[in-house]
Amino acid sequence: MNRRGDSTRFQLPDNLAVAAIGDGRGQWLERLPGFVEALATRWSLRFGPPFQPGGQTAWVAPVEDSAGTPLVLKVLWRHYEAEDEAEGLAIWAGNGTVLLHDSAVIDDQTTALLLERCRPGTALSTRPEEEQDRVIAGLLVRLWREPPPGHPLRPLSEMCAQWADEFEEVAAQSLLDRALVAKAMTLIRELPGSAEREVMLCTDLHAGNVLAAEREPWLVIDPKPYVGDPAYDILQHLINCPDRLRMNPDRLLRRMTALTGLDTDRARLWLFARCVQESIGSPWLTEVARKLEPGEPPVL
């Protein structure tokens, strides 16, 4: 492992390099080696090459502290959905998630997290989907806790309103069915406010974000915490099971709601809305949305 992040040895994960250049984050990439070097000094770290191919918004690498403790350093380009990752991890305190050892705000574009390292670190996505269902359902039920008083986490309604605004602008230039879009965006805006209970949400939990570990069999990484309707939180896993979702969305939905104790009818409305929203980049989801489309406007 290296002690410093000098440019002669610094490596970029493939996905981060492509995404950051495409998003105009070239200057941020140029500053990234300096951030890593400063953090290595701040936390007395030795670090290895970053995980490949990596994600699109963070430089993530295995590190060791001065005591030889295996950890992970995550240097994150700050973006809207993941703004409160450190705060959420601190509240969960390792109950189903990786432990947060420390965090730092570097500047208005960059934050850093020092995290528990999962070993062996194999992703749940390597396991059969039926096993994924059970593991993800069990983790979600543990994550759905009432947030403490004075918490900083944002409401799910805030993210959904922004998504609806952005989607409607893009959809207006597309060939998507206008009535389908209108029905889905109405649900995206209204469902958060009609939830019977509000809990801490992961919002991006799928099998690629669950790793095999020693402290627990499976731990969640990379949560994007919000507070809101738990029925929302199964959606990313469902969308990440395309064969089963396409073949019989109701069967898959009923399986996950049975495992989590959620209301199936409410989760179906959420899934319909998200399928329409995601159909711009994944046109096959329009077919799924048609199968889930509610008839008369639902009473929320």
Tab-separated table of C-alpha atoms in Angstrom:
chain	number	residue	atom	x	y	z
A	1	MET	CA	0.000	0.000	0.000
A	2	ASN	CA	1.099	3.558	-0.755
A	3	ARG	CA	1.480	6.203	1.919
A	4	ARG	CA	0.862	9.179	-0.318
A	5	GLY	CA	-1.377	9.969	-3.273
A	6	ASP	CA	1.265	11.407	-5.623
A	7	SER	CA	0.321	11.712	-9.284
A	8	THR	CA	2.924	9.150	-10.447
A	9	ARG	CA	1.116	6.353	-8.627
A	10	PHE	CA	-2.427	7.714	-8.472
A	11	GLN	CA	-5.038	5.654	-10.331
A	12	LEU	CA	-8.584	6.469	-11.390
A	13	PRO	CA	-11.362	3.869	-11.420
A	14	ASP	CA	-12.579	3.379	-14.972
A	15	ASN	CA	-16.226	4.314	-14.348
A	16	LEU	CA	-15.325	7.466	-12.439
A	17	ALA	CA	-12.944	8.643	-15.151
A	18	VAL	CA	-15.555	8.260	-17.892
A	19	ALA	CA	-18.477	9.720	-15.911
A	20	ALA	CA	-16.583	12.679	-14.482
A	21	ILE	CA	-15.204	13.773	-17.838
A	22	GLY	CA	-18.648	13.403	-19.378
A	23	ASP	CA	-20.163	15.560	-16.622
A	24	GLY	CA	-17.549	18.272	-16.958
A	25	ARG	CA	-15.765	17.359	-13.719
A	26	GLY	CA	-12.317	17.465	-15.277
A	27	GLN	CA	-11.021	20.067	-12.826
A	28	TRP	CA	-12.312	18.014	-9.909
A	29	LEU	CA	-10.442	14.965	-11.230
A	30	GLU	CA	-7.247	17.014	-11.460
A	31	ARG	CA	-7.590	17.946	-7.781
A	32	LEU	CA	-8.487	14.426	-6.640
A	33	PRO	CA	-4.881	13.174	-6.088
A	34	GLY	CA	-4.265	16.114	-3.766
A	35	PHE	CA	-7.420	15.335	-1.805
A	36	VAL	CA	-6.312	11.727	-1.333
A	37	GLU	CA	-2.832	12.747	-0.226
A	38	ALA	CA	-4.233	15.241	2.297
A	39	LEU	CA	-6.593	12.605	3.693
A	40	ALA	CA	-3.779	10.057	3.937
A	41	THR	CA	-1.942	12.544	6.135
A	42	ARG	CA	-5.013	13.573	8.125
A	43	TRP	CA	-6.003	10.016	9.021
A	44	SER	CA	-2.529	8.389	8.882
A	45	LEU	CA	-3.495	6.056	6.052
A	46	ARG	CA	-1.734	3.726	3.707
A	47	PHE	CA	-3.784	2.985	0.624
A	48	GLY	CA	-3.890	0.586	-2.293
A	49	PRO	CA	-5.251	0.947	-5.825
A	50	PRO	CA	-8.924	1.962	-6.020
A	51	PHE	CA	-11.624	-0.626	-6.532
A	52	GLN	CA	-12.280	-1.254	-10.221
A	53	PRO	CA	-14.299	-0.459	-12.243
A	54	GLY	CA	-15.742	1.603	-9.400
A	55	GLY	CA	-18.721	3.932	-9.323
A	56	GLN	CA	-19.414	7.167	-11.149
A	57	THR	CA	-19.216	9.697	-8.331
A	58	ALA	CA	-16.516	8.562	-5.895
A	59	TRP	CA	-12.906	7.409	-5.653
A	60	VAL	CA	-12.982	4.378	-3.347
A	61	ALA	CA	-9.930	2.393	-2.250
A	62	PRO	CA	-8.809	-0.040	0.460
A	63	VAL	CA	-6.705	1.611	3.165
A	64	GLU	CA	-5.085	0.807	6.503
A	65	ASP	CA	-4.716	3.169	9.438
A	66	SER	CA	-1.637	3.458	11.651
A	67	ALA	CA	-2.804	0.452	13.691
A	68	GLY	CA	-3.154	-1.694	10.586
A	69	THR	CA	-6.973	-1.692	10.684
A	70	PRO	CA	-8.409	-2.498	7.239
A	71	LEU	CA	-10.704	0.336	6.159
A	72	VAL	CA	-12.053	1.957	3.011
A	73	LEU	CA	-11.498	5.560	1.943
A	74	LYS	CA	-14.285	7.100	-0.120
A	75	VAL	CA	-13.695	10.514	-1.680
A	76	LEU	CA	-17.055	11.614	-3.021
A	77	TRP	CA	-18.053	14.242	-5.524
A	78	ARG	CA	-20.995	15.772	-3.719
A	79	HIS	CA	-24.293	15.349	-5.506
A	80	TYR	CA	-27.879	15.848	-4.516
A	81	GLU	CA	-29.043	12.289	-3.853
A	82	ALA	CA	-26.053	11.232	-1.721
A	83	GLU	CA	-25.700	14.422	0.294
A	84	ASP	CA	-26.417	12.811	3.676
A	85	GLU	CA	-24.575	9.482	3.435
A	86	ALA	CA	-22.326	10.166	6.431
A	87	GLU	CA	-25.229	11.351	8.576
A	88	GLY	CA	-27.305	8.282	7.757
A	89	LEU	CA	-24.458	5.878	8.440
A	90	ALA	CA	-23.798	7.577	11.763
A	91	ILE	CA	-27.423	7.038	12.824
A	92	TRP	CA	-27.526	3.403	11.649
A	93	ALA	CA	-24.228	2.848	13.515
A	94	GLY	CA	-23.397	-0.395	11.726
A	95	ASN	CA	-26.798	-2.034	12.222
A	96	GLY	CA	-27.018	-3.570	8.767
A	97	THR	CA	-24.635	-1.053	7.189
A	98	VAL	CA	-20.893	-0.563	7.134
A	99	LEU	CA	-19.566	1.405	10.090
A	100	LEU	CA	-18.574	5.030	9.608
A	101	HIS	CA	-15.222	5.649	11.305
A	102	ASP	CA	-14.853	9.304	10.326
A	103	SER	CA	-15.904	11.855	7.724
A	104	ALA	CA	-14.738	15.210	6.427
A	105	VAL	CA	-16.093	17.974	4.223
A	106	ILE	CA	-13.183	19.007	1.995
A	107	ASP	CA	-14.866	21.734	-0.030
A	108	ASP	CA	-18.264	22.538	-1.516
A	109	GLN	CA	-17.811	19.743	-4.095
A	110	THR	CA	-16.063	17.060	-2.085
A	111	THR	CA	-16.618	14.954	1.008
A	112	ALA	CA	-14.635	12.014	2.368
A	113	LEU	CA	-15.716	8.987	4.369
A	114	LEU	CA	-13.538	6.524	6.275
A	115	LEU	CA	-15.481	3.276	6.388
A	116	GLU	CA	-15.385	-0.281	7.652
A	117	ARG	CA	-13.955	-2.631	5.032
A	118	CYS	CA	-16.107	-5.617	4.131
A	119	ARG	CA	-14.155	-8.836	3.804
A	120	PRO	CA	-14.355	-10.874	1.648
A	121	GLY	CA	-16.431	-8.096	0.062
A	122	THR	CA	-18.232	-10.271	-2.474
A	123	ALA	CA	-21.328	-8.526	-3.828
A	124	LEU	CA	-24.756	-10.014	-3.169
A	125	SER	CA	-25.362	-9.653	-6.917
A	126	THR	CA	-23.261	-12.811	-7.397
A	127	ARG	CA	-25.906	-14.842	-5.571
A	128	PRO	CA	-29.214	-16.150	-7.032
A	129	GLU	CA	-31.971	-13.543	-7.135
A	130	GLU	CA	-34.219	-15.483	-4.770
A	131	GLU	CA	-31.472	-15.232	-2.149
A	132	GLN	CA	-31.036	-11.558	-2.976
A	133	ASP	CA	-34.732	-11.028	-2.221
A	134	ARG	CA	-34.427	-12.506	1.254
A	135	VAL	CA	-31.215	-10.697	2.170
A	136	ILE	CA	-32.351	-7.292	0.916
A	137	ALA	CA	-35.754	-7.619	2.583
A	138	GLY	CA	-34.107	-8.499	5.892
A	139	LEU	CA	-31.720	-5.559	5.669
A	140	LEU	CA	-34.445	-3.095	4.737
A	141	VAL	CA	-36.614	-4.062	7.697
A	142	ARG	CA	-33.636	-3.303	9.966
A	143	LEU	CA	-32.853	-0.008	8.249
A	144	TRP	CA	-36.435	1.258	8.536
A	145	ARG	CA	-36.138	2.964	11.882
A	146	GLU	CA	-37.630	6.206	13.113
A	147	PRO	CA	-34.992	8.936	12.772
A	148	PRO	CA	-33.823	10.600	15.987
A	149	PRO	CA	-35.066	14.074	16.983
A	150	GLY	CA	-33.203	16.864	15.238
A	151	HIS	CA	-31.874	14.611	12.474
A	152	PRO	CA	-30.548	16.313	9.309
A	153	LEU	CA	-32.011	13.889	6.764
A	154	ARG	CA	-34.208	15.274	3.998
A	155	PRO	CA	-37.753	14.083	3.249
A	156	LEU	CA	-38.361	11.696	0.365
A	157	SER	CA	-40.897	14.186	-0.983
A	158	GLU	CA	-38.057	16.608	-1.757
A	159	MET	CA	-36.225	14.134	-3.967
A	160	CYS	CA	-39.412	12.981	-5.659
A	161	ALA	CA	-40.501	16.538	-6.489
A	162	GLN	CA	-37.135	17.257	-8.077
A	163	TRP	CA	-37.231	14.006	-10.037
A	164	ALA	CA	-40.742	14.763	-11.311
A	165	ASP	CA	-39.756	18.247	-12.463
A	166	GLU	CA	-36.682	16.938	-14.275
A	167	PHE	CA	-38.521	14.002	-15.831
A	168	GLU	CA	-41.419	16.079	-17.135
A	169	GLU	CA	-38.990	18.402	-18.883
A	170	VAL	CA	-37.254	15.488	-20.610
A	171	ALA	CA	-40.485	13.593	-21.327
A	172	ALA	CA	-41.952	16.614	-23.115
A	173	GLN	CA	-39.294	16.129	-25.794
A	174	SER	CA	-39.883	12.376	-26.070
A	175	LEU	CA	-42.455	10.053	-27.603
A	176	LEU	CA	-43.699	8.803	-24.238
A	177	ASP	CA	-47.465	8.556	-23.724
A	178	ARG	CA	-48.472	11.870	-22.170
A	179	ALA	CA	-51.299	10.339	-20.128
A	180	LEU	CA	-48.968	7.686	-18.742
A	181	VAL	CA	-46.419	10.326	-17.804
A	182	ALA	CA	-49.023	12.521	-16.128
A	183	LYS	CA	-50.393	9.641	-14.052
A	184	ALA	CA	-46.928	8.533	-12.962
A	185	MET	CA	-45.694	12.023	-12.049
A	186	THR	CA	-48.847	12.717	-10.054
A	187	LEU	CA	-48.085	9.599	-8.021
A	188	ILE	CA	-44.396	10.499	-7.610
A	189	ARG	CA	-45.443	13.851	-6.127
A	190	GLU	CA	-48.369	12.658	-4.017
A	191	LEU	CA	-47.329	9.259	-2.651
A	192	PRO	CA	-44.728	10.617	-0.183
A	193	GLY	CA	-47.341	12.743	1.570
A	194	SER	CA	-49.829	9.902	2.088
A	195	ALA	CA	-47.528	7.432	3.843
A	196	GLU	CA	-48.883	5.958	7.071
A	197	ARG	CA	-45.395	5.987	8.576
A	198	GLU	CA	-42.072	7.636	7.806
A	199	VAL	CA	-38.758	5.920	8.447
A	200	MET	CA	-35.121	6.195	7.445
A	201	LEU	CA	-34.697	4.995	3.875
A	202	CYS	CA	-31.711	3.709	1.937
A	203	THR	CA	-33.367	4.675	-1.437
A	204	ASP	CA	-30.727	2.927	-3.596
A	205	LEU	CA	-30.523	-0.553	-2.110
A	206	HIS	CA	-29.766	-3.233	-4.667
A	207	ALA	CA	-27.625	-6.364	-4.670
A	208	GLY	CA	-24.558	-4.520	-5.956
A	209	ASN	CA	-24.600	-2.353	-2.831
A	210	VAL	CA	-24.638	-5.271	-0.385
A	211	LEU	CA	-21.309	-6.936	0.399
A	212	ALA	CA	-20.311	-10.103	2.244
A	213	ALA	CA	-18.558	-9.240	5.514
A	214	GLU	CA	-17.098	-10.731	8.690
A	215	ARG	CA	-18.991	-8.745	11.327
A	216	GLU	CA	-22.299	-9.702	9.707
A	217	PRO	CA	-22.989	-11.972	6.732
A	218	TRP	CA	-24.067	-8.999	4.578
A	219	LEU	CA	-23.665	-5.232	4.985
A	220	VAL	CA	-25.101	-2.289	3.044
A	221	ILE	CA	-22.743	0.181	1.394
A	222	ASP	CA	-23.430	3.458	-0.423
A	223	PRO	CA	-26.850	4.352	1.052
A	224	LYS	CA	-28.562	7.554	-0.021
A	225	PRO	CA	-30.553	8.338	3.127
A	226	TYR	CA	-33.912	10.103	3.170
A	227	VAL	CA	-36.935	9.901	5.441
A	228	GLY	CA	-40.258	8.719	4.078
A	229	ASP	CA	-42.475	5.865	2.923
A	230	PRO	CA	-40.841	2.407	3.331
A	231	ALA	CA	-42.795	1.156	0.307
A	232	TYR	CA	-40.451	3.231	-1.842
A	233	ASP	CA	-37.351	1.409	-0.660
A	234	ILE	CA	-37.884	-1.918	-2.448
A	235	LEU	CA	-38.030	-0.312	-5.894
A	236	GLN	CA	-34.379	-0.313	-6.871
A	237	HIS	CA	-34.029	-4.009	-6.141
A	238	LEU	CA	-37.124	-4.776	-8.226
A	239	ILE	CA	-35.831	-2.758	-11.179
A	240	ASN	CA	-32.481	-4.541	-10.874
A	241	CYS	CA	-34.210	-7.893	-11.463
A	242	PRO	CA	-35.224	-7.232	-15.090
A	243	ASP	CA	-36.064	-10.764	-16.217
A	244	ARG	CA	-38.488	-11.447	-13.381
A	245	LEU	CA	-39.873	-7.909	-13.456
A	246	ARG	CA	-40.555	-8.076	-17.156
A	247	MET	CA	-42.087	-11.543	-17.042
A	248	ASN	CA	-44.435	-11.052	-14.089
A	249	PRO	CA	-44.080	-7.791	-12.138
A	250	ASP	CA	-46.978	-8.609	-9.816
A	251	ARG	CA	-45.432	-11.899	-8.733
A	252	LEU	CA	-42.084	-10.282	-7.941
A	253	LEU	CA	-43.806	-7.397	-6.192
A	254	ARG	CA	-45.921	-9.696	-4.033
A	255	ARG	CA	-42.828	-11.673	-3.059
A	256	MET	CA	-40.976	-8.587	-1.853
A	257	THR	CA	-43.950	-7.098	-0.023
A	258	ALA	CA	-44.546	-10.426	1.731
A	259	LEU	CA	-40.889	-10.526	2.819
A	260	THR	CA	-40.983	-6.936	4.096
A	261	GLY	CA	-44.554	-6.687	5.404
A	262	LEU	CA	-45.423	-3.840	3.044
A	263	ASP	CA	-48.791	-3.081	1.501
A	264	THR	CA	-48.736	-4.575	-2.014
A	265	ASP	CA	-51.227	-2.138	-3.557
A	266	ARG	CA	-49.268	0.869	-2.372
A	267	ALA	CA	-45.951	-0.612	-3.491
A	268	ARG	CA	-47.495	-1.302	-6.914
A	269	LEU	CA	-48.295	2.396	-7.346
A	270	TRP	CA	-44.719	3.293	-6.470
A	271	LEU	CA	-43.338	0.682	-8.869
A	272	PHE	CA	-45.563	1.873	-11.717
A	273	ALA	CA	-44.424	5.464	-11.215
A	274	ARG	CA	-40.740	4.572	-11.035
A	275	CYS	CA	-40.949	2.347	-14.119
A	276	VAL	CA	-42.330	5.268	-16.125
A	277	GLN	CA	-39.662	7.574	-14.728
A	278	GLU	CA	-36.849	5.159	-15.593
A	279	SER	CA	-38.246	4.347	-19.051
A	280	ILE	CA	-36.330	7.168	-20.757
A	281	GLY	CA	-33.050	5.331	-20.230
A	282	SER	CA	-34.586	1.827	-20.124
A	283	PRO	CA	-37.434	1.681	-22.674
A	284	TRP	CA	-38.344	-1.891	-21.687
A	285	LEU	CA	-39.762	-0.502	-18.447
A	286	THR	CA	-42.638	1.077	-20.400
A	287	GLU	CA	-43.948	-2.450	-20.994
A	288	VAL	CA	-43.720	-3.169	-17.262
A	289	ALA	CA	-45.443	0.113	-16.425
A	290	ARG	CA	-48.346	-0.816	-18.708
A	291	LYS	CA	-48.830	-4.052	-16.763
A	292	LEU	CA	-48.859	-2.136	-13.467
A	293	GLU	CA	-50.840	0.922	-14.572
A	294	PRO	CA	-53.692	1.719	-12.179
A	295	GLY	CA	-57.163	2.196	-13.637
A	296	GLU	CA	-59.128	4.897	-11.872
A	297	PRO	CA	-57.045	7.520	-10.041
A	298	PRO	CA	-56.088	5.896	-6.726
A	299	VAL	CA	-57.205	7.317	-3.410
A	300	LEU	CA	-54.042	8.250	-1.509
